[in-house]
Amino acid sequence: MAGVDVPGPVVSSRGSARGGRILRLTPLPPPEVDDMGRAGQPRSPAVAEAMQMVPRRDFLPPGLRDRAGQDVPLPIGHGATSSQPSTVAAMLRLLDVRPGDRVLDVGAGSGWTTALLARLVGASGSVVGVELEAPLAEEAEERVRRAGLRQASVRAAVPGVLGWPAGAPYDRVLVSAMASRWPQELVEQLVDGGLLLVPLDGRLVLARRRGTRVHRRQAPGWYRFVPLR
């Protein structure tokens, strides 16, 4: 996966973060090796297929569509960006979304990740994207509708609320903004056995809820994201 092991990818979206108690932590099993032969990423042909079916250019402002193929973050307004494709692919592979899953996309930005998740869950699943900036949320919702993804929607975040508790519980939660402390509110929106992927202090952290415990591990590489707030 290009770009995973280097510092610097800045990805889109923001949320609202509040501290919470940290549950007992134990390591998750180590990941597999991905299709490119690089350590640290599970294999997922489904992610590659989803990224082919959901072109990034369709989720960019008109003036940026000719740059859709560049593996860099692109500004979409309101201080947010469209994440670089290699980072998005890495996060989706780690999250291991399955058909029929209920997924929460925190920091939906342009709606691209929401649409990709919708392809992964299929018609039997559902995706709720949440975006802090209301204008971005409206634009993202329109793009998702144009893509014909009825199993997905993008909503403006409720001030002071992290995630979308009204739709919980979720099988998977994806966060595209950097947390400075553990987002316990999102763990509590998971089903037992569900997975949360969140950037935390420069690292991607994959966590699985097991009853009252959280098992978590760090993925390889360092990242920069806009702050989760």
PDB file of C-alpha atoms in Angstrom:
ATOM      1  CA  MET A   1       0.000   0.000   0.000  1.00  0.00           C
ATOM      2  CA  ALA A   2       1.690   3.191  -1.171  1.00  0.00           C
ATOM      3  CA  GLY A   3       2.066   5.856   1.438  1.00  0.00           C
ATOM      4  CA  VAL A   4       1.358   3.821   4.563  1.00  0.00           C
ATOM      5  CA  ASP A   5       4.889   3.883   5.927  1.00  0.00           C
ATOM      6  CA  VAL A   6       5.625   7.543   5.401  1.00  0.00           C
ATOM      7  CA  PRO A   7       4.475  10.460   7.539  1.00  0.00           C
ATOM      8  CA  GLY A   8       2.154  13.001   6.143  1.00  0.00           C
ATOM      9  CA  PRO A   9      -1.172  11.893   4.625  1.00  0.00           C
ATOM     10  CA  VAL A  10      -3.803  14.428   5.675  1.00  0.00           C
ATOM     11  CA  VAL A  11      -7.337  13.129   5.372  1.00  0.00           C
ATOM     12  CA  SER A  12     -10.696  14.790   5.397  1.00  0.00           C
ATOM     13  CA  SER A  13     -13.396  15.377   7.911  1.00  0.00           C
ATOM     14  CA  ARG A  14     -13.904  16.239  11.457  1.00  0.00           C
ATOM     15  CA  GLY A  15     -16.079  15.155  14.291  1.00  0.00           C
ATOM     16  CA  SER A  16     -16.667  16.012  17.921  1.00  0.00           C
ATOM     17  CA  ALA A  17     -14.525  14.277  20.539  1.00  0.00           C
ATOM     18  CA  ARG A  18     -14.985  13.995  24.274  1.00  0.00           C
ATOM     19  CA  GLY A  19     -12.966  11.933  26.709  1.00  0.00           C
ATOM     20  CA  GLY A  20     -14.200   8.779  28.363  1.00  0.00           C
ATOM     21  CA  ARG A  21     -12.959   5.943  30.491  1.00  0.00           C
ATOM     22  CA  ILE A  22     -10.500   3.556  28.863  1.00  0.00           C
ATOM     23  CA  LEU A  23     -11.396  -0.095  29.067  1.00  0.00           C
ATOM     24  CA  ARG A  24      -8.867  -2.842  29.713  1.00  0.00           C
ATOM     25  CA  LEU A  25      -6.737  -3.264  26.599  1.00  0.00           C
ATOM     26  CA  THR A  26      -5.173  -6.418  25.202  1.00  0.00           C
ATOM     27  CA  PRO A  27      -3.500  -6.946  21.799  1.00  0.00           C
ATOM     28  CA  LEU A  28      -5.409  -8.091  18.733  1.00  0.00           C
ATOM     29  CA  PRO A  29      -3.908 -10.878  16.606  1.00  0.00           C
ATOM     30  CA  PRO A  30      -1.309  -9.689  14.072  1.00  0.00           C
ATOM     31  CA  PRO A  31      -2.570  -8.766  10.580  1.00  0.00           C
ATOM     32  CA  GLU A  32      -1.864 -10.722   7.430  1.00  0.00           C
ATOM     33  CA  VAL A  33       0.282  -9.606   4.500  1.00  0.00           C
ATOM     34  CA  ASP A  34      -1.597  -7.742   1.784  1.00  0.00           C
ATOM     35  CA  ASP A  35      -1.822  -8.492  -1.936  1.00  0.00           C
ATOM     36  CA  MET A  36       1.150  -6.200  -2.593  1.00  0.00           C
ATOM     37  CA  GLY A  37       3.327  -8.262  -0.262  1.00  0.00           C
ATOM     38  CA  ARG A  38       3.653  -5.559   2.389  1.00  0.00           C
ATOM     39  CA  ALA A  39       3.317  -6.462   6.046  1.00  0.00           C
ATOM     40  CA  GLY A  40       0.542  -5.058   8.144  1.00  0.00           C
ATOM     41  CA  GLN A  41      -2.488  -5.110   5.850  1.00  0.00           C
ATOM     42  CA  PRO A  42      -5.088  -7.862   5.453  1.00  0.00           C
ATOM     43  CA  ARG A  43      -5.957  -9.058   1.965  1.00  0.00           C
ATOM     44  CA  SER A  44      -9.124  -7.629   0.468  1.00  0.00           C
ATOM     45  CA  PRO A  45     -10.000  -7.949  -3.224  1.00  0.00           C
ATOM     46  CA  ALA A  46     -13.366  -6.448  -2.242  1.00  0.00           C
ATOM     47  CA  VAL A  47     -11.704  -3.126  -1.376  1.00  0.00           C
ATOM     48  CA  ALA A  48      -9.909  -2.960  -4.726  1.00  0.00           C
ATOM     49  CA  GLU A  49     -13.179  -3.689  -6.522  1.00  0.00           C
ATOM     50  CA  ALA A  50     -15.070  -1.054  -4.528  1.00  0.00           C
ATOM     51  CA  MET A  51     -12.469   1.582  -5.383  1.00  0.00           C
ATOM     52  CA  GLN A  52     -12.835   0.753  -9.075  1.00  0.00           C
ATOM     53  CA  MET A  53     -16.625   0.995  -8.871  1.00  0.00           C
ATOM     54  CA  VAL A  54     -16.654   4.288  -6.953  1.00  0.00           C
ATOM     55  CA  PRO A  55     -14.430   6.795  -8.808  1.00  0.00           C
ATOM     56  CA  ARG A  56     -12.928   9.467  -6.592  1.00  0.00           C
ATOM     57  CA  ARG A  57     -13.533  12.119  -9.254  1.00  0.00           C
ATOM     58  CA  ASP A  58     -17.292  11.782  -8.806  1.00  0.00           C
ATOM     59  CA  PHE A  59     -16.902  13.001  -5.217  1.00  0.00           C
ATOM     60  CA  LEU A  60     -14.673  16.008  -5.897  1.00  0.00           C
ATOM     61  CA  PRO A  61     -15.568  19.616  -6.695  1.00  0.00           C
ATOM     62  CA  PRO A  62     -15.484  20.249 -10.494  1.00  0.00           C
ATOM     63  CA  GLY A  63     -12.203  22.146 -10.371  1.00  0.00           C
ATOM     64  CA  LEU A  64     -10.371  19.202  -8.796  1.00  0.00           C
ATOM     65  CA  ARG A  65     -11.661  16.295 -10.832  1.00  0.00           C
ATOM     66  CA  ASP A  66      -8.674  16.269 -13.156  1.00  0.00           C
ATOM     67  CA  ARG A  67      -6.513  15.549 -10.093  1.00  0.00           C
ATOM     68  CA  ALA A  68      -8.579  12.596  -8.879  1.00  0.00           C
ATOM     69  CA  GLY A  69      -5.902  10.077  -9.863  1.00  0.00           C
ATOM     70  CA  GLN A  70      -3.184  11.728  -7.790  1.00  0.00           C
ATOM     71  CA  ASP A  71      -2.304   9.891  -4.587  1.00  0.00           C
ATOM     72  CA  VAL A  72      -2.512  13.038  -2.479  1.00  0.00           C
ATOM     73  CA  PRO A  73      -5.160  14.640  -0.258  1.00  0.00           C
ATOM     74  CA  LEU A  74      -7.204  17.275  -2.075  1.00  0.00           C
ATOM     75  CA  PRO A  75      -8.963  20.235  -0.406  1.00  0.00           C
ATOM     76  CA  ILE A  76     -12.758  20.215  -0.621  1.00  0.00           C
ATOM     77  CA  GLY A  77     -13.479  23.321   1.430  1.00  0.00           C
ATOM     78  CA  HIS A  78     -14.259  24.113   5.073  1.00  0.00           C
ATOM     79  CA  GLY A  79     -10.787  22.919   6.073  1.00  0.00           C
ATOM     80  CA  ALA A  80     -11.492  19.342   4.948  1.00  0.00           C
ATOM     81  CA  THR A  81      -9.861  17.204   2.280  1.00  0.00           C
ATOM     82  CA  SER A  82     -10.560  14.201   0.118  1.00  0.00           C
ATOM     83  CA  SER A  83      -8.174  11.623   1.528  1.00  0.00           C
ATOM     84  CA  GLN A  84      -5.392  10.206  -0.599  1.00  0.00           C
ATOM     85  CA  PRO A  85      -6.499   6.904  -2.153  1.00  0.00           C
ATOM     86  CA  SER A  86      -3.705   4.770  -0.670  1.00  0.00           C
ATOM     87  CA  THR A  87      -4.679   5.859   2.828  1.00  0.00           C
ATOM     88  CA  VAL A  88      -8.356   5.170   2.191  1.00  0.00           C
ATOM     89  CA  ALA A  89      -7.549   1.710   0.832  1.00  0.00           C
ATOM     90  CA  ALA A  90      -5.394   0.917   3.859  1.00  0.00           C
ATOM     91  CA  MET A  91      -8.121   1.942   6.277  1.00  0.00           C
ATOM     92  CA  LEU A  92     -10.808  -0.042   4.470  1.00  0.00           C
ATOM     93  CA  ARG A  93      -8.655  -3.168   4.389  1.00  0.00           C
ATOM     94  CA  LEU A  94      -7.990  -2.919   8.113  1.00  0.00           C
ATOM     95  CA  LEU A  95     -11.666  -2.377   8.918  1.00  0.00           C
ATOM     96  CA  ASP A  96     -12.628  -5.599   7.113  1.00  0.00           C
ATOM     97  CA  VAL A  97     -16.176  -4.560   6.204  1.00  0.00           C
ATOM     98  CA  ARG A  98     -18.468  -7.455   5.257  1.00  0.00           C
ATOM     99  CA  PRO A  99     -21.671  -7.637   3.180  1.00  0.00           C
ATOM    100  CA  GLY A 100     -24.683  -6.894   5.363  1.00  0.00           C
ATOM    101  CA  ASP A 101     -22.718  -4.872   7.921  1.00  0.00           C
ATOM    102  CA  ARG A 102     -24.066  -1.718   9.556  1.00  0.00           C
ATOM    103  CA  VAL A 103     -21.308   0.902   9.350  1.00  0.00           C
ATOM    104  CA  LEU A 104     -20.747   4.375  10.789  1.00  0.00           C
ATOM    105  CA  ASP A 105     -18.462   6.721   8.814  1.00  0.00           C
ATOM    106  CA  VAL A 106     -17.299   9.531  11.124  1.00  0.00           C
ATOM    107  CA  GLY A 107     -16.018  12.518   9.166  1.00  0.00           C
ATOM    108  CA  ALA A 108     -17.614  11.713   5.810  1.00  0.00           C
ATOM    109  CA  GLY A 109     -16.178  14.777   4.049  1.00  0.00           C
ATOM    110  CA  SER A 110     -16.950  14.520   0.343  1.00  0.00           C
ATOM    111  CA  GLY A 111     -18.944  11.313   0.795  1.00  0.00           C
ATOM    112  CA  TRP A 112     -16.368   9.175  -1.012  1.00  0.00           C
ATOM    113  CA  THR A 113     -15.610   6.913   1.943  1.00  0.00           C
ATOM    114  CA  THR A 114     -19.339   6.577   2.674  1.00  0.00           C
ATOM    115  CA  ALA A 115     -19.904   5.448  -0.910  1.00  0.00           C
ATOM    116  CA  LEU A 116     -16.999   2.994  -0.779  1.00  0.00           C
ATOM    117  CA  LEU A 117     -18.346   1.529   2.444  1.00  0.00           C
ATOM    118  CA  ALA A 118     -21.784   1.250   0.830  1.00  0.00           C
ATOM    119  CA  ARG A 119     -20.304  -0.861  -1.960  1.00  0.00           C
ATOM    120  CA  LEU A 120     -18.621  -3.103   0.595  1.00  0.00           C
ATOM    121  CA  VAL A 121     -21.765  -3.691   2.677  1.00  0.00           C
ATOM    122  CA  GLY A 122     -23.958  -4.228  -0.378  1.00  0.00           C
ATOM    123  CA  ALA A 123     -27.719  -3.858  -0.613  1.00  0.00           C
ATOM    124  CA  SER A 124     -28.264  -5.863   2.577  1.00  0.00           C
ATOM    125  CA  GLY A 125     -26.134  -3.510   4.697  1.00  0.00           C
ATOM    126  CA  SER A 126     -26.294   0.151   5.648  1.00  0.00           C
ATOM    127  CA  VAL A 127     -23.899   3.073   6.092  1.00  0.00           C
ATOM    128  CA  VAL A 128     -24.413   6.315   7.995  1.00  0.00           C
ATOM    129  CA  GLY A 129     -21.909   9.045   7.211  1.00  0.00           C
ATOM    130  CA  VAL A 130     -21.559  11.908   9.689  1.00  0.00           C
ATOM    131  CA  GLU A 131     -19.906  15.227   8.794  1.00  0.00           C
ATOM    132  CA  LEU A 132     -19.358  18.185  11.120  1.00  0.00           C
ATOM    133  CA  GLU A 133     -19.683  20.831   8.386  1.00  0.00           C
ATOM    134  CA  ALA A 134     -23.333  20.994   7.292  1.00  0.00           C
ATOM    135  CA  PRO A 135     -22.595  22.274   3.728  1.00  0.00           C
ATOM    136  CA  LEU A 136     -20.208  19.366   3.149  1.00  0.00           C
ATOM    137  CA  ALA A 137     -22.765  16.927   4.538  1.00  0.00           C
ATOM    138  CA  GLU A 138     -25.418  18.217   2.130  1.00  0.00           C
ATOM    139  CA  GLU A 139     -23.087  17.935  -0.859  1.00  0.00           C
ATOM    140  CA  ALA A 140     -21.940  14.461   0.181  1.00  0.00           C
ATOM    141  CA  GLU A 141     -25.523  13.268   0.568  1.00  0.00           C
ATOM    142  CA  GLU A 142     -26.324  14.502  -2.935  1.00  0.00           C
ATOM    143  CA  ARG A 143     -23.318  12.663  -4.387  1.00  0.00           C
ATOM    144  CA  VAL A 144     -24.237   9.432  -2.626  1.00  0.00           C
ATOM    145  CA  ARG A 145     -27.802   9.725  -3.959  1.00  0.00           C
ATOM    146  CA  ARG A 146     -26.503  10.326  -7.500  1.00  0.00           C
ATOM    147  CA  ALA A 147     -24.419   7.167  -7.192  1.00  0.00           C
ATOM    148  CA  GLY A 148     -27.614   5.203  -6.527  1.00  0.00           C
ATOM    149  CA  LEU A 149     -26.448   3.934  -3.133  1.00  0.00           C
ATOM    150  CA  ARG A 150     -29.748   3.700  -1.301  1.00  0.00           C
ATOM    151  CA  GLN A 151     -28.149   1.824   1.587  1.00  0.00           C
ATOM    152  CA  ALA A 152     -26.098   4.906   2.534  1.00  0.00           C
ATOM    153  CA  SER A 153     -26.754   8.438   3.755  1.00  0.00           C
ATOM    154  CA  VAL A 154     -24.695  11.390   5.001  1.00  0.00           C
ATOM    155  CA  ARG A 155     -25.935  13.568   7.834  1.00  0.00           C
ATOM    156  CA  ALA A 156     -24.731  16.701   9.555  1.00  0.00           C
ATOM    157  CA  ALA A 157     -23.269  15.898  12.966  1.00  0.00           C
ATOM    158  CA  VAL A 158     -25.197  16.891  16.072  1.00  0.00           C
ATOM    159  CA  PRO A 159     -23.155  19.520  17.957  1.00  0.00           C
ATOM    160  CA  GLY A 160     -21.397  18.005  20.958  1.00  0.00           C
ATOM    161  CA  VAL A 161     -22.209  14.435  19.910  1.00  0.00           C
ATOM    162  CA  LEU A 162     -19.551  12.095  18.549  1.00  0.00           C
ATOM    163  CA  GLY A 163     -20.810   9.617  15.980  1.00  0.00           C
ATOM    164  CA  TRP A 164     -24.488   8.864  15.400  1.00  0.00           C
ATOM    165  CA  PRO A 165     -25.880   7.106  18.499  1.00  0.00           C
ATOM    166  CA  ALA A 166     -29.403   7.094  17.086  1.00  0.00           C
ATOM    167  CA  GLY A 167     -28.395   4.472  14.524  1.00  0.00           C
ATOM    168  CA  ALA A 168     -26.320   2.297  16.867  1.00  0.00           C
ATOM    169  CA  PRO A 169     -25.205  -0.381  17.265  1.00  0.00           C
ATOM    170  CA  TYR A 170     -22.804  -0.702  14.324  1.00  0.00           C
ATOM    171  CA  ASP A 171     -20.669  -3.609  13.139  1.00  0.00           C
ATOM    172  CA  ARG A 172     -17.922  -1.238  11.987  1.00  0.00           C
ATOM    173  CA  VAL A 173     -16.955   2.367  12.725  1.00  0.00           C
ATOM    174  CA  LEU A 174     -14.492   4.289  10.541  1.00  0.00           C
ATOM    175  CA  VAL A 175     -13.015   7.582  11.751  1.00  0.00           C
ATOM    176  CA  SER A 176     -11.213   9.911   9.314  1.00  0.00           C
ATOM    177  CA  ALA A 177      -9.844  12.466  11.754  1.00  0.00           C
ATOM    178  CA  MET A 178      -7.124  12.418  14.417  1.00  0.00           C
ATOM    179  CA  ALA A 179      -8.212  11.771  17.998  1.00  0.00           C
ATOM    180  CA  SER A 180      -6.047  13.053  20.833  1.00  0.00           C
ATOM    181  CA  ARG A 181      -7.671  10.727  23.363  1.00  0.00           C
ATOM    182  CA  TRP A 182      -9.600   7.493  23.224  1.00  0.00           C
ATOM    183  CA  PRO A 183     -13.135   7.985  21.755  1.00  0.00           C
ATOM    184  CA  GLN A 184     -15.072   5.823  24.199  1.00  0.00           C
ATOM    185  CA  GLU A 185     -18.387   7.117  22.820  1.00  0.00           C
ATOM    186  CA  LEU A 186     -17.681   5.319  19.538  1.00  0.00           C
ATOM    187  CA  VAL A 187     -16.790   2.042  21.259  1.00  0.00           C
ATOM    188  CA  GLU A 188     -20.175   2.174  22.947  1.00  0.00           C
ATOM    189  CA  GLN A 189     -21.839   2.475  19.529  1.00  0.00           C
ATOM    190  CA  LEU A 190     -20.367  -0.881  18.431  1.00  0.00           C
ATOM    191  CA  VAL A 191     -21.986  -4.294  18.604  1.00  0.00           C
ATOM    192  CA  ASP A 192     -20.194  -6.884  20.714  1.00  0.00           C
ATOM    193  CA  GLY A 193     -17.418  -8.066  18.400  1.00  0.00           C
ATOM    194  CA  GLY A 194     -17.546  -4.917  16.271  1.00  0.00           C
ATOM    195  CA  LEU A 195     -14.483  -3.078  14.952  1.00  0.00           C
ATOM    196  CA  LEU A 196     -13.454   0.573  15.265  1.00  0.00           C
ATOM    197  CA  LEU A 197     -10.637   2.113  13.207  1.00  0.00           C
ATOM    198  CA  VAL A 198      -9.465   5.484  14.500  1.00  0.00           C
ATOM    199  CA  PRO A 199      -6.335   7.612  14.029  1.00  0.00           C
ATOM    200  CA  LEU A 200      -4.935   8.237  17.511  1.00  0.00           C
ATOM    201  CA  ASP A 201      -1.856  10.361  18.186  1.00  0.00           C
ATOM    202  CA  GLY A 202      -0.448   9.777  14.706  1.00  0.00           C
ATOM    203  CA  ARG A 203      -1.157   6.060  14.440  1.00  0.00           C
ATOM    204  CA  LEU A 204      -4.044   4.042  13.030  1.00  0.00           C
ATOM    205  CA  VAL A 205      -5.584   2.017  15.860  1.00  0.00           C
ATOM    206  CA  LEU A 206      -7.863  -0.946  15.182  1.00  0.00           C
ATOM    207  CA  ALA A 207     -10.037  -1.894  18.141  1.00  0.00           C
ATOM    208  CA  ARG A 208     -12.489  -4.731  18.687  1.00  0.00           C
ATOM    209  CA  ARG A 209     -15.152  -4.574  21.365  1.00  0.00           C
ATOM    210  CA  ARG A 210     -15.498  -7.709  23.480  1.00  0.00           C
ATOM    211  CA  GLY A 211     -18.206  -7.113  26.042  1.00  0.00           C
ATOM    212  CA  THR A 212     -16.786  -4.605  28.509  1.00  0.00           C
ATOM    213  CA  ARG A 213     -13.264  -4.878  27.109  1.00  0.00           C
ATOM    214  CA  VAL A 214     -11.543  -3.414  24.082  1.00  0.00           C
ATOM    215  CA  HIS A 215      -8.754  -5.274  22.291  1.00  0.00           C
ATOM    216  CA  ARG A 216      -6.670  -2.951  20.145  1.00  0.00           C
ATOM    217  CA  ARG A 217      -3.500  -2.804  18.059  1.00  0.00           C
ATOM    218  CA  GLN A 218      -1.640  -0.220  16.013  1.00  0.00           C
ATOM    219  CA  ALA A 219      -1.199  -0.512  12.259  1.00  0.00           C
ATOM    220  CA  PRO A 220       2.235   0.216  10.763  1.00  0.00           C
ATOM    221  CA  GLY A 221       3.139   3.764   9.738  1.00  0.00           C
ATOM    222  CA  TRP A 222       2.558   7.300  10.920  1.00  0.00           C
ATOM    223  CA  TYR A 223      -0.192   9.624   9.699  1.00  0.00           C
ATOM    224  CA  ARG A 224      -1.393  13.211   9.893  1.00  0.00           C
ATOM    225  CA  PHE A 225      -5.125  13.905   9.939  1.00  0.00           C
ATOM    226  CA  VAL A 226      -7.254  16.927  10.657  1.00  0.00           C
ATOM    227  CA  PRO A 227      -8.270  16.954  14.339  1.00  0.00           C
ATOM    228  CA  LEU A 228     -11.307  15.077  15.593  1.00  0.00           C
ATOM    229  CA  ARG A 229     -13.494  17.634  17.348  1.00  0.00           C
TER     230      ARG A 229
END
